[in-house]
Amino acid sequence: MKNEINILNIMKFAGAFIAFIIGSGFATGQEIMQFFTSNGLYSLVSIIISLILFIYFGSVIMSAGYDYGSSEKYRPYKYFCGNKIGLFYEYFVPILLFISVIVMISGAGATLQEYYKLNYYVGCAMMTILVLISFVFGLDKLIDIIGFIGPLIVVFSLIVGFDILIQNLDGLKDISQTMNEVRLTKAGGNCIKSGILYASYNMVSGLFFFTSLGNSAETRKEAKYGAIVGSSLIMLVILVMNFALLSKIKDIYKLSIPTLYFAKSISPLFGRIFSVILLCGIYSTAAPNFCTVCSKITKTKKYNKNIIAVFVSIVAFILGLFPFEKLVQNVYPLTGVLGIVLFACIFLKQISGRII
């Protein structure tokens, strides 16, 4: 029955939703630190804003994906933004997704170097090969894989965040003064702007994937609730991890991967496990983005898709050798600005002809 919902399916879609958003910036803690923690206690305002935007726009996009995603004529950016703006997004967003893949590759290299002392180039190469293999297997199997990765990352991130926060509650007492002493890179600006940009850059880069995710649902409600549950869980993890970062900000503000530092402080074994989960989180964003980029290039079927994918992966690997923190700082806010325009288009489309 079309009105029935399967809780397991909802959790699978929520897991895939989470896994896509997590990526290297989130999983390593850099993204949370630059968008949220950098605003001190006002980061709570940013988190609330992002939560509202994720739930609303995630529900709209995945519901539309269920309704129209199976149609060959459905082009999500044009559907929401009209022909001119939509055409711009169709050509420009794959470039942003490609840049995101570069950030993920860089994050993998930084993670393997910081924890396993593995050569940075080797770590980047390993992630590049993994996303290339994923393209060969296709998006349907990829959704099943990353749908499992998402909840796993949530559970382990919450364990790490709660443990660090409970042990270091005293670190929050003079946090306003401490934030004046440390100089954190801000990717989003003030707390309001950060909250908006964080949600908008994730949505603009994830529209293709979330559309496919919604289309794979058995019912419309499963697609909608998958986005709602996924949004709520991702922001819960951010809330906990953000305050954990604040509680230890003097120790971690210069680190490339503060979450891994937290995990190692719990126990060496837990740190090792978390490092693997962190890499899975990076993969869960890099793979669908890479698939989207390659599919866009090979859509005309004039070129062999695997040859194109190899070429794209080589370019991504070379560019992924740039410093990880700088990539997060410069790439994500730019994407967020384009996401704000997309938000406006979706909202106008929704009120002119109800989608959810």
mmCIF file of C-alpha atoms in Angstrom, residues 8 70 73 76 83 104 127 130 166 201 228 282 294 315 331 342:
data_model
loop_
_atom_site.group_PDB
_atom_site.id
_atom_site.type_symbol
_atom_site.label_atom_id
_atom_site.label_comp_id
_atom_site.label_asym_id
_atom_site.label_seq_id
_atom_site.Cartn_x
_atom_site.Cartn_y
_atom_site.Cartn_z
ATOM 1 C CA LEU A 8 13.529 0.214 8.307
ATOM 2 C CA SER A 70 11.423 8.485 -12.303
ATOM 3 C CA LYS A 73 11.979 14.813 -18.278
ATOM 4 C CA PRO A 76 15.302 19.117 -10.429
ATOM 5 C CA ASN A 83 14.795 27.314 -17.147
ATOM 6 C CA MET A 104 37.015 14.555 0.468
ATOM 7 C CA MET A 127 40.163 7.345 -1.522
ATOM 8 C CA LEU A 130 37.502 3.753 -3.886
ATOM 9 C CA ILE A 166 30.923 15.009 30.206
ATOM 10 C CA TYR A 201 25.712 24.368 0.701
ATOM 11 C CA ILE A 228 13.175 14.612 8.601
ATOM 12 C CA ILE A 282 34.422 10.703 3.870
ATOM 13 C CA CYS A 294 30.786 11.467 -14.101
ATOM 14 C CA VAL A 315 42.399 15.286 -11.857
ATOM 15 C CA VAL A 331 35.060 26.021 -0.942
ATOM 16 C CA LEU A 342 18.247 27.618 -4.485
#
